Coordinates of C-alpha atoms in Angstrom, one line a residue:
M16 CA -3.4 -31.2 -5.9
T17 CA -4.9 -33.6 -3.5
T18 CA -7.6 -36.2 -4.1
G19 CA -9.4 -38.6 -1.9
M20 CA -9.1 -36.4 1.2
P21 CA -11.7 -36.9 3.9
A22 CA -14.5 -34.4 3.6
T23 CA -15.0 -31.7 6.2
T24 CA -18.5 -33.0 6.7
P25 CA -19.2 -36.7 6.5
A26 CA -19.4 -38.0 3.0
P27 CA -22.9 -39.4 2.2
M28 CA -23.0 -43.2 2.3
N29 CA -23.8 -44.6 -1.1
P30 CA -26.8 -46.9 -1.0
P31 CA -26.1 -50.6 -1.4
G32 CA -25.6 -51.5 -5.1
V33 CA -25.2 -48.0 -6.4
L34 CA -22.0 -47.9 -8.3
L35 CA -20.2 -45.8 -10.9
D36 CA -16.9 -47.1 -12.4
P37 CA -16.1 -45.3 -15.6
Y38 CA -13.7 -48.0 -16.6
D39 CA -16.1 -51.0 -16.2
Y40 CA -17.1 -52.7 -19.5
D41 CA -20.6 -53.5 -18.3
F42 CA -21.1 -49.8 -17.6
H43 CA -19.8 -49.0 -21.2
E44 CA -22.4 -51.4 -22.7
D45 CA -25.3 -49.6 -21.0
P46 CA -24.7 -46.8 -18.4
Y47 CA -28.3 -45.7 -18.2
P48 CA -29.5 -48.0 -15.4
Y49 CA -26.5 -47.0 -13.4
Y50 CA -27.3 -43.3 -14.0
R51 CA -30.9 -43.8 -12.9
R52 CA -29.9 -45.2 -9.6
L53 CA -27.4 -42.4 -9.1
R54 CA -30.0 -39.7 -9.8
D55 CA -32.6 -41.3 -7.5
E56 CA -30.4 -42.6 -4.7
A57 CA -27.0 -40.9 -4.7
P58 CA -27.3 -37.5 -6.5
L59 CA -23.9 -36.7 -5.0
Y60 CA -22.0 -40.0 -5.3
R61 CA -18.6 -40.8 -3.9
N62 CA -16.1 -43.4 -5.2
D63 CA -13.3 -43.7 -2.6
E64 CA -11.4 -46.3 -4.6
L65 CA -11.0 -44.1 -7.7
G66 CA -11.1 -40.9 -5.7
F67 CA -13.9 -38.9 -7.3
W68 CA -17.4 -37.5 -6.6
A69 CA -20.1 -37.5 -9.3
L70 CA -23.2 -35.4 -10.1
S71 CA -25.9 -37.0 -12.2
R72 CA -29.0 -34.8 -12.1
H73 CA -29.6 -32.3 -14.9
S74 CA -29.8 -29.3 -12.6
D75 CA -26.5 -30.2 -10.8
V76 CA -24.7 -31.0 -14.1
H77 CA -25.9 -27.8 -15.7
Q78 CA -24.8 -25.7 -12.7
G79 CA -21.5 -27.6 -12.5
F80 CA -20.7 -26.6 -16.1
R81 CA -21.6 -23.0 -15.4
N82 CA -19.5 -22.9 -12.2
S83 CA -16.1 -22.2 -13.7
T84 CA -14.6 -20.8 -10.5
T85 CA -15.2 -23.4 -7.8
L86 CA -15.1 -26.2 -10.3
S87 CA -11.8 -25.7 -12.1
N88 CA -10.6 -27.0 -15.5
K89 CA -7.0 -26.4 -14.8
F90 CA -6.0 -30.0 -14.3
G91 CA -8.0 -31.2 -17.4
V92 CA -11.4 -32.8 -17.9
S93 CA -10.4 -36.5 -17.9
L94 CA -10.3 -38.9 -15.0
D95 CA -7.4 -40.8 -16.5
P96 CA -4.4 -40.1 -14.2
A97 CA -1.9 -39.5 -17.0
S98 CA -4.2 -36.9 -18.6
R99 CA -4.8 -35.0 -15.3
G100 CA -2.5 -32.4 -13.8
P101 CA -1.0 -29.0 -14.6
H102 CA 0.4 -30.3 -17.9
A103 CA -3.1 -31.0 -19.2
A104 CA -3.3 -27.8 -21.3
K105 CA -0.4 -29.0 -23.5
T106 CA -2.9 -31.4 -25.2
M107 CA -6.3 -30.0 -24.2
S108 CA -5.6 -26.3 -24.8
F109 CA -8.0 -23.8 -23.2
L110 CA -10.3 -26.7 -22.2
A111 CA -7.8 -27.3 -19.4
M112 CA -7.5 -23.7 -18.3
D113 CA -9.4 -21.3 -16.1
D114 CA -9.8 -17.5 -16.7
P115 CA -8.0 -15.3 -17.4
S116 CA -5.7 -17.8 -19.3
H117 CA -8.7 -19.6 -20.7
L118 CA -10.4 -16.4 -22.0
R119 CA -7.2 -15.1 -23.6
L120 CA -6.5 -18.3 -25.5
R121 CA -10.1 -18.9 -26.5
T122 CA -10.5 -15.4 -27.8
L123 CA -7.3 -15.6 -29.9
V124 CA -8.3 -19.1 -31.2
S125 CA -11.7 -17.7 -32.1
K126 CA -10.1 -15.2 -34.4
G127 CA -9.1 -18.1 -36.7
F128 CA -11.8 -20.7 -35.9
T129 CA -14.8 -18.6 -37.0
P130 CA -18.4 -19.5 -37.9
R131 CA -17.7 -18.1 -41.3
R132 CA -14.7 -20.5 -41.8
I133 CA -17.0 -23.4 -40.8
R134 CA -19.8 -22.2 -43.2
E135 CA -17.3 -22.0 -46.1
L136 CA -16.1 -25.5 -45.3
E137 CA -19.5 -27.1 -45.8
P138 CA -19.2 -27.7 -49.6
R139 CA -15.8 -29.5 -49.0
V140 CA -17.4 -31.5 -46.1
T141 CA -20.0 -32.6 -48.6
Q142 CA -17.3 -33.7 -51.1
I143 CA -15.4 -35.6 -48.5
A144 CA -18.6 -37.3 -47.3
T145 CA -19.5 -38.2 -50.9
Q146 CA -16.1 -39.8 -51.5
H147 CA -16.3 -42.0 -48.4
L148 CA -20.0 -42.9 -49.2
D149 CA -18.9 -44.0 -52.7
V150 CA -16.6 -46.6 -51.1
L151 CA -19.3 -47.5 -48.4
M152 CA -22.0 -48.2 -51.0
E153 CA -19.6 -50.1 -53.3
R154 CA -18.6 -52.4 -50.4
A155 CA -22.2 -52.7 -49.1
A156 CA -23.2 -54.2 -52.5
D157 CA -21.3 -57.3 -51.5
G158 CA -23.1 -57.7 -48.1
T159 CA -22.4 -56.3 -44.7
V160 CA -20.2 -53.2 -44.4
D161 CA -18.7 -51.5 -41.3
Y162 CA -20.3 -48.1 -41.1
V163 CA -17.7 -46.8 -38.6
E164 CA -14.7 -48.2 -40.4
E165 CA -15.8 -46.9 -43.9
F166 CA -17.6 -43.7 -43.0
A167 CA -18.2 -42.4 -39.4
G168 CA -14.7 -43.1 -38.4
K169 CA -13.1 -41.4 -41.4
L170 CA -15.1 -38.3 -42.1
P171 CA -14.6 -36.2 -38.9
M172 CA -10.8 -36.6 -38.9
D173 CA -10.6 -35.9 -42.6
V174 CA -12.7 -32.7 -42.0
I175 CA -10.3 -31.6 -39.3
S176 CA -7.3 -32.3 -41.5
E177 CA -9.0 -30.3 -44.3
L178 CA -9.6 -27.5 -41.9
M179 CA -6.0 -27.5 -40.6
G180 CA -4.4 -28.0 -44.1
V181 CA -3.0 -31.5 -43.7
P182 CA -2.1 -32.7 -47.2
V183 CA -4.5 -35.4 -48.6
P184 CA -1.7 -38.1 -48.9
D185 CA -1.0 -37.8 -45.1
R186 CA -4.6 -38.0 -43.9
D187 CA -4.8 -41.8 -43.5
Q188 CA -1.7 -41.8 -41.3
V189 CA -2.9 -38.8 -39.2
R190 CA -6.3 -40.5 -38.8
A191 CA -4.5 -43.7 -37.6
W192 CA -2.5 -41.8 -35.0
A193 CA -5.7 -40.0 -33.8
D194 CA -7.4 -43.4 -33.4
G195 CA -4.4 -44.7 -31.5
V196 CA -4.6 -41.7 -29.0
M197 CA -8.1 -42.8 -27.9
H198 CA -7.9 -46.6 -27.9
R199 CA -8.1 -48.5 -24.5
D200 CA -8.0 -52.2 -23.9
E201 CA -10.1 -53.8 -21.2
G202 CA -9.0 -53.1 -17.6
V203 CA -6.7 -50.2 -18.6
T204 CA -7.5 -47.2 -16.3
D205 CA -4.8 -44.9 -17.7
V206 CA -3.3 -43.8 -20.9
P207 CA -1.5 -46.8 -22.4
P208 CA 2.0 -46.7 -24.0
A209 CA 0.6 -47.1 -27.5
A210 CA -1.6 -44.0 -27.0
I211 CA 1.3 -42.0 -25.7
E212 CA 3.4 -43.0 -28.8
A213 CA 0.5 -42.0 -31.1
S214 CA 0.2 -38.7 -29.3
L215 CA 3.9 -38.0 -29.7
N216 CA 3.8 -38.9 -33.4
L217 CA 0.9 -36.5 -33.9
I218 CA 2.6 -33.7 -32.0
V219 CA 5.8 -34.1 -34.0
Y220 CA 3.8 -34.1 -37.3
Y221 CA 1.9 -30.9 -36.3
Q222 CA 5.1 -29.2 -35.1
E223 CA 6.6 -29.7 -38.5
M224 CA 3.3 -28.4 -40.1
V225 CA 3.4 -25.3 -37.9
A226 CA 7.0 -24.6 -38.8
E227 CA 6.2 -25.0 -42.5
R228 CA 3.2 -22.6 -42.2
R229 CA 5.4 -20.0 -40.5
K230 CA 7.6 -20.1 -43.6
T231 CA 4.9 -20.5 -46.2
P232 CA 1.4 -19.3 -45.0
S233 CA -1.7 -21.0 -46.6
D234 CA -5.4 -20.5 -46.6
D235 CA -6.1 -22.9 -43.7
L236 CA -6.8 -22.8 -39.9
T237 CA -3.2 -23.5 -39.0
T238 CA -2.1 -20.3 -40.7
A239 CA -5.1 -18.4 -39.3
L240 CA -4.1 -19.4 -35.8
L241 CA -0.5 -18.3 -36.4
E242 CA -1.7 -15.0 -37.7
A243 CA -4.4 -14.4 -35.0
E244 CA -3.6 -11.2 -33.1
I245 CA -5.3 -9.0 -30.5
D246 CA -3.5 -5.8 -29.4
G247 CA -0.1 -7.4 -30.3
D248 CA -0.8 -10.6 -28.4
R249 CA -0.4 -13.7 -30.5
L250 CA -0.5 -17.5 -30.0
T251 CA 2.8 -19.3 -29.4
D252 CA 3.6 -22.4 -31.4
D253 CA 2.9 -24.5 -28.3
E254 CA -0.5 -22.9 -28.0
V255 CA -1.3 -23.6 -31.6
L256 CA -0.2 -27.2 -31.2
G257 CA -2.4 -27.6 -28.1
F258 CA -5.5 -26.4 -29.9
M259 CA -4.7 -28.7 -32.9
F260 CA -4.4 -31.6 -30.5
L261 CA -7.7 -30.6 -28.8
M262 CA -9.4 -30.7 -32.2
V263 CA -8.1 -34.3 -32.7
I264 CA -9.4 -35.5 -29.4
A265 CA -12.6 -33.4 -28.9
G266 CA -13.5 -32.8 -32.5
N267 CA -12.7 -36.1 -34.1
E268 CA -13.7 -38.7 -31.5
T269 CA -17.0 -37.2 -30.4
T270 CA -18.3 -36.6 -33.9
T271 CA -17.4 -40.1 -35.0
K272 CA -19.4 -41.4 -32.0
L273 CA -22.3 -39.0 -32.8
L274 CA -22.6 -40.4 -36.4
A275 CA -22.6 -44.0 -35.3
N276 CA -25.0 -43.4 -32.3
A277 CA -27.4 -41.7 -34.7
A278 CA -27.3 -44.7 -37.1
F279 CA -27.7 -47.2 -34.2
W280 CA -30.7 -45.5 -32.5
G281 CA -32.3 -44.6 -35.8
Y282 CA -32.3 -48.3 -36.6
Q283 CA -33.7 -49.1 -33.1
N284 CA -36.5 -46.7 -33.7
P285 CA -37.7 -47.2 -37.3
D286 CA -41.0 -45.3 -36.8
Q287 CA -39.0 -42.2 -35.8
L288 CA -36.6 -42.5 -38.7
A289 CA -39.0 -43.4 -41.6
P290 CA -40.2 -39.8 -42.3
L291 CA -36.6 -38.6 -42.7
Y292 CA -36.0 -40.5 -45.9
D293 CA -38.4 -38.2 -47.7
N294 CA -37.8 -35.1 -45.6
L295 CA -34.1 -34.4 -45.2
E296 CA -35.0 -31.1 -43.5
R297 CA -35.7 -33.1 -40.3
I298 CA -32.1 -34.6 -40.1
P299 CA -30.9 -31.8 -37.7
L300 CA -33.7 -32.9 -35.3
W301 CA -32.3 -36.5 -35.5
V302 CA -28.9 -35.1 -34.7
E303 CA -30.2 -33.2 -31.7
E304 CA -32.2 -36.2 -30.3
T305 CA -29.1 -38.4 -30.6
L306 CA -27.0 -35.8 -28.7
R307 CA -29.6 -35.9 -26.0
Y308 CA -30.5 -39.6 -25.9
D309 CA -26.9 -41.1 -26.1
T310 CA -24.4 -38.3 -26.2
S311 CA -20.8 -39.0 -27.2
S312 CA -19.4 -37.0 -24.3
Q313 CA -20.7 -38.8 -21.2
I314 CA -18.3 -37.8 -18.4
L315 CA -16.2 -34.7 -17.8
A316 CA -14.0 -34.1 -14.8
R317 CA -13.6 -30.9 -12.8
T318 CA -11.3 -30.1 -9.8
V319 CA -12.6 -28.3 -6.7
A320 CA -10.9 -25.0 -6.1
G321 CA -11.8 -23.9 -2.6
D322 CA -14.6 -25.6 -0.6
L323 CA -17.8 -26.6 -2.4
T324 CA -21.0 -27.6 -0.6
L325 CA -23.5 -29.8 -2.5
H326 CA -26.3 -31.9 -1.2
D327 CA -25.4 -30.9 2.4
T328 CA -21.9 -32.2 1.9
T329 CA -18.7 -30.1 1.8
I330 CA -16.3 -31.4 -0.9
P331 CA -12.7 -30.3 -0.1
D332 CA -10.3 -28.4 -2.2
G333 CA -8.5 -30.5 -4.8
D334 CA -11.0 -33.3 -5.0
V335 CA -12.3 -34.4 -8.4
V336 CA -16.0 -34.0 -9.4
L337 CA -17.3 -35.8 -12.4
L338 CA -20.2 -34.1 -14.3
L339 CA -22.4 -36.7 -16.1
P340 CA -24.2 -35.1 -19.1
G341 CA -25.2 -38.6 -20.3
S342 CA -27.2 -39.0 -17.1
A343 CA -28.5 -35.4 -17.1
H344 CA -30.2 -36.0 -20.5
R345 CA -32.2 -39.0 -19.1
D346 CA -33.4 -37.0 -16.1
E347 CA -37.2 -37.3 -15.9
R348 CA -37.2 -34.1 -13.7
V349 CA -36.4 -32.3 -17.0
F350 CA -37.4 -34.4 -20.0
D351 CA -40.7 -36.1 -20.6
R352 CA -40.3 -39.9 -21.3
P353 CA -36.5 -39.4 -21.3
D354 CA -35.8 -43.1 -22.1
D355 CA -37.8 -42.8 -25.4
F356 CA -36.0 -41.8 -28.6
V357 CA -38.3 -39.1 -30.0
I358 CA -37.0 -37.1 -33.1
G359 CA -38.4 -33.6 -32.9
R360 CA -38.9 -33.3 -29.2
E361 CA -38.2 -29.9 -27.6
I362 CA -34.7 -29.9 -26.3
G363 CA -33.2 -26.4 -26.8
S364 CA -31.0 -25.1 -24.1
K365 CA -31.5 -28.2 -21.9
L366 CA -28.9 -30.0 -24.1
L367 CA -25.6 -30.3 -22.3
S368 CA -23.6 -32.3 -24.9
F369 CA -21.4 -29.3 -25.6
G370 CA -21.3 -28.1 -22.0
S371 CA -22.6 -24.7 -20.9
G372 CA -21.2 -21.3 -19.7
A373 CA -17.6 -20.2 -20.3
H374 CA -16.4 -23.5 -21.6
F375 CA -19.2 -24.1 -24.0
C376 CA -17.7 -26.1 -26.9
L377 CA -16.2 -23.9 -29.6
G378 CA -16.7 -26.7 -32.1
A379 CA -20.4 -27.2 -31.5
H380 CA -21.4 -25.6 -34.9
L381 CA -18.8 -27.7 -36.7
A382 CA -20.0 -31.0 -35.2
R383 CA -23.6 -30.2 -36.0
M384 CA -22.8 -29.2 -39.5
E385 CA -20.7 -32.4 -40.1
A386 CA -23.4 -34.6 -38.7
R387 CA -26.2 -32.9 -40.7
V388 CA -24.2 -33.1 -44.0
A389 CA -23.0 -36.7 -43.4
L390 CA -26.5 -38.1 -42.6
A391 CA -28.2 -36.1 -45.4
E392 CA -25.8 -37.4 -48.0
L393 CA -26.2 -41.0 -46.7
F394 CA -30.0 -40.7 -46.8
K395 CA -29.9 -39.4 -50.4
R396 CA -28.5 -42.8 -51.4
I397 CA -30.3 -45.3 -49.2
R398 CA -33.9 -46.3 -48.5
G399 CA -33.1 -48.4 -45.4
Y400 CA -30.5 -50.3 -43.4
E401 CA -30.2 -53.0 -40.7
V402 CA -27.5 -53.0 -38.0
D403 CA -25.8 -56.3 -37.2
E404 CA -26.2 -55.9 -33.4
A405 CA -24.5 -59.2 -32.5
N406 CA -21.3 -58.1 -34.2
S407 CA -21.3 -54.4 -33.2
V408 CA -18.5 -53.4 -30.9
R409 CA -18.6 -50.5 -28.4
V410 CA -15.6 -48.3 -27.8
H411 CA -14.3 -48.6 -24.3
S412 CA -13.4 -45.2 -22.8
S413 CA -13.8 -43.5 -19.5
N414 CA -15.5 -40.5 -21.0
V415 CA -16.9 -41.0 -24.5
R416 CA -19.6 -43.5 -25.7
G417 CA -20.1 -45.0 -29.1
F418 CA -19.1 -47.7 -31.4
A419 CA -15.7 -49.0 -32.6
H420 CA -17.5 -51.2 -35.2
L421 CA -21.1 -51.0 -36.5
P422 CA -21.6 -53.5 -39.2
M423 CA -24.8 -53.0 -41.3
T424 CA -26.7 -54.1 -44.4
I425 CA -27.7 -51.2 -46.6
H426 CA -30.5 -50.9 -49.1
P427 CA -29.7 -48.4 -51.9
R428 CA -32.4 -46.2 -53.4

């Protein structure tokens, strides 16, 4: 794989002041002014220093997601150097594959990870949410409470552990490792040693769990994956492990960020949120507008396979192209008043938070169900809240957006 090669046609000159650095803390705090300039002035952007191109307009991002031949997933979907390469599928499963390998693995996984299994999980998700809310409300009674630490950061990983069959006593440790996989300190543009150690700990834990399920099957997703079979074809242990790890990264982190982003932007737009306290049926609309307005998954990488021509420029084979759904959702070419948070606006198939085409997120229905249940259970207990913006802390990541800490004051019903 080659990156940063000169284009066969001259690369467009970026206009002065137009910049995209996915590792910059100022960009993490508010990427949307950067995105606007990209869409307006450099719809095909080139960063020579970091060796990538970027697409920011909705039509280009949408087509990019649907182009799974010329824009390949085989080296992974992260810009981080340690995460990119032919090894990416070990931790990102079929998300880091092209067809036919992608289709085979996704089809087998789908035999265990079914919509029915997700539906049947909902009562248990409600129970887990209730348990964490009990603690949240108890601590909120003494003043400010960290919504991420006590609720949004706990529920998604516990739901994944429930789904996989991780014993309850192990879940705090598994959640801590999962958090360690994603954490980045300022200025770090690659996977740090602590994250690699956390990844290894998780993999070893899941290896032992898979070995145990081979001996003693259970009624969980891990067993369902081991038993999934199509015409004699089964998943290997490594393939099961890869999918379990993908769930930790893609399913845990993005849903945590979705729950916190929903709370933050709801607080910022009280007129939009007020009707939901007496009408919980509108909570899915709150979830959808959050996914559009400030999506967890902001940046996804692809690798050019063969030559690709966009905006009168030929991008050479092997170069990295970043797709920016976070920018696409603020494109005024597609959305009316895109910078306004409007619960109930028409979004439909224009939403790109879960991708599109062959790689559409297999866990989209799980994420939406979790968010709906979590926010509904919260609103059954409260009549309002205030976010302590001054002490809120954003997560620093090259591809996801959300909060590491979101302190708030809660008013119970």
